[in-house]
Amino acid sequence: QVQLVESGGGLVQAGGSLRLSCAISGSTFSVNGMGWYRQAPGKQRELVASMTASGRPAYADFVKGRFTISRDNAKRSVYLQMNSLNPEDTAVYYCNADIVTSYYGGYENYWGQGTQVTVSS
């Protein structure tokens, strides 16, 4: 069974930084795109950043150079370095990945359980 587990969330003051980590556990044949989404109270889930297996990143406009996504394919992990955080970044951050679990299968989408990021003013 494949699972995505996030870590690194917490409470930080405005202007501070956090580094989120997401690791895949379980048997996988290949991992394609990985990314981070977030959902604030009363708002829909939105894409924060994503990265292809070959290392091509994509960012939401609201990141504005503050966040950096990276991944380690050997460790089946993806990271999100968040700098210059502001209270509007407060949300539950979710890891997401497209994963093939067998040679014969296609990609399936997986979600982590989420990690809370709270930025105080």
GROMACS .gro file of C-alpha atoms in nm:
model
  121
    1GLN     CA    1   0.000   0.000   0.000
    2VAL     CA    2   0.134   0.337  -0.104
    3GLN     CA    3   0.126   0.626   0.140
    4LEU     CA    4   0.245   0.985   0.128
    5VAL     CA    5   0.353   1.128   0.463
    6GLU     CA    6   0.415   1.500   0.514
    7SER     CA    7   0.622   1.661   0.785
    8GLY     CA    8   0.772   1.997   0.870
    9GLY     CA    9   0.462   2.202   0.935
   10GLY     CA   10   0.424   2.415   1.241
   11LEU     CA   11   0.385   2.763   1.380
   12VAL     CA   12   0.606   3.042   1.253
   13GLN     CA   13   0.604   3.420   1.271
   14ALA     CA   14   0.546   3.634   0.965
   15GLY     CA   15   0.865   3.661   0.764
   16GLY     CA   16   0.989   3.326   0.884
   17SER     CA   17   1.061   3.005   0.700
   18LEU     CA   18   0.956   2.643   0.703
   19ARG     CA   19   1.063   2.340   0.504
   20LEU     CA   20   0.803   2.077   0.430
   21SER     CA   21   0.892   1.720   0.343
   22CYS     CA   22   0.688   1.443   0.186
   23ALA     CA   23   0.805   1.085   0.158
   24ILE     CA   24   0.641   0.800  -0.028
   25SER     CA   25   0.623   0.464   0.145
   26GLY     CA   26   0.520   0.132  -0.001
   27SER     CA   27   0.596  -0.036  -0.329
   28THR     CA   28   0.610   0.184  -0.638
   29PHE     CA   29   0.716   0.112  -0.991
   30SER     CA   30   0.759   0.475  -1.089
   31VAL     CA   31   0.666   0.821  -0.967
   32ASN     CA   32   0.575   1.091  -1.213
   33GLY     CA   33   0.468   1.437  -1.104
   34MET     CA   34   0.482   1.541  -0.740
   35GLY     CA   35   0.356   1.859  -0.585
   36TRP     CA   36   0.217   2.056  -0.297
   37TYR     CA   37  -0.135   2.187  -0.253
   38ARG     CA   38  -0.283   2.385   0.031
   39GLN     CA   39  -0.627   2.450   0.172
   40ALA     CA   40  -0.714   2.734   0.405
   41PRO     CA   41  -1.034   2.740   0.611
   42GLY     CA   42  -1.330   2.827   0.393
   43LYS     CA   43  -1.129   2.808   0.072
   44GLN     CA   44  -1.085   2.543  -0.193
   45ARG     CA   45  -0.767   2.346  -0.227
   46GLU     CA   46  -0.515   2.512  -0.454
   47LEU     CA   47  -0.190   2.414  -0.619
   48VAL     CA   48   0.119   2.566  -0.461
   49ALA     CA   49   0.399   2.405  -0.660
   50SER     CA   50   0.468   2.094  -0.861
   51MET     CA   51   0.761   1.922  -1.023
   52THR     CA   52   0.791   1.664  -1.296
   53ALA     CA   53   1.003   1.354  -1.257
   54SER     CA   54   1.268   1.519  -1.473
   55GLY     CA   55   1.286   1.820  -1.242
   56ARG     CA   56   1.074   2.081  -1.419
   57PRO     CA   57   0.902   2.299  -1.156
   58ALA     CA   58   0.580   2.496  -1.175
   59TYR     CA   59   0.455   2.750  -0.921
   60ALA     CA   60   0.135   2.927  -0.836
   61ASP     CA   61   0.143   3.300  -0.896
   62PHE     CA   62   0.094   3.379  -0.528
   63VAL     CA   63   0.425   3.215  -0.442
   64LYS     CA   64   0.608   3.504  -0.614
   65GLY     CA   65   0.952   3.356  -0.570
   66ARG     CA   66   0.914   3.286  -0.199
   67PHE     CA   67   0.881   2.909  -0.224
   68THR     CA   68   1.105   2.651  -0.383
   69ILE     CA   69   1.006   2.296  -0.466
   70SER     CA   70   1.261   2.019  -0.494
   71ARG     CA   71   1.259   1.642  -0.504
   72ASP     CA   72   1.486   1.347  -0.452
   73ASN     CA   73   1.375   1.064  -0.676
   74ALA     CA   74   1.606   0.814  -0.508
   75LYS     CA   75   1.439   0.890  -0.176
   76ARG     CA   76   1.095   0.921  -0.335
   77SER     CA   77   1.056   1.252  -0.159
   78VAL     CA   78   0.950   1.603  -0.242
   79TYR     CA   79   1.022   1.918  -0.045
   80LEU     CA   80   0.887   2.270  -0.022
   81GLN     CA   81   1.111   2.544   0.112
   82MET     CA   82   0.890   2.832   0.220
   83ASN     CA   83   1.046   3.170   0.290
   84SER     CA   84   0.899   3.510   0.372
   85LEU     CA   85   0.585   3.351   0.506
   86ASN     CA   86   0.284   3.566   0.578
   87PRO     CA   87  -0.047   3.493   0.754
   88GLU     CA   88  -0.216   3.435   0.417
   89ASP     CA   89   0.001   3.125   0.383
   90THR     CA   90  -0.174   2.967   0.680
   91ALA     CA   91  -0.331   2.644   0.557
   92VAL     CA   92  -0.309   2.269   0.561
   93TYR     CA   93  -0.047   2.169   0.306
   94TYR     CA   94  -0.095   1.844   0.118
   95CYS     CA   95   0.155   1.640  -0.074
   96ASN     CA   96   0.038   1.495  -0.405
   97ALA     CA   97   0.192   1.247  -0.646
   98ASP     CA   98   0.114   1.048  -0.958
   99ILE     CA   99   0.239   0.695  -0.901
  100VAL     CA  100   0.256   0.371  -1.096
  101THR     CA  101   0.250   0.077  -0.855
  102SER     CA  102   0.318  -0.202  -1.102
  103TYR     CA  103   0.476  -0.257  -1.442
  104TYR     CA  104   0.136  -0.309  -1.603
  105GLY     CA  105  -0.050  -0.024  -1.440
  106GLY     CA  106  -0.103   0.338  -1.522
  107TYR     CA  107  -0.051   0.643  -1.307
  108GLU     CA  108  -0.279   0.691  -1.010
  109ASN     CA  109  -0.307   1.004  -0.798
  110TYR     CA  110  -0.223   0.994  -0.427
  111TRP     CA  111  -0.261   1.245  -0.146
  112GLY     CA  112  -0.089   1.283   0.186
  113GLN     CA  113  -0.281   1.346   0.507
  114GLY     CA  114  -0.172   1.709   0.525
  115THR     CA  115   0.045   1.912   0.758
  116GLN     CA  116  -0.067   2.233   0.926
  117VAL     CA  117   0.123   2.554   0.859
  118THR     CA  118   0.028   2.849   1.076
  119VAL     CA  119   0.185   3.191   1.027
  120SER     CA  120   0.127   3.449   1.297
  121SER     CA  121   0.125   3.823   1.230
   0.00000   0.00000   0.00000
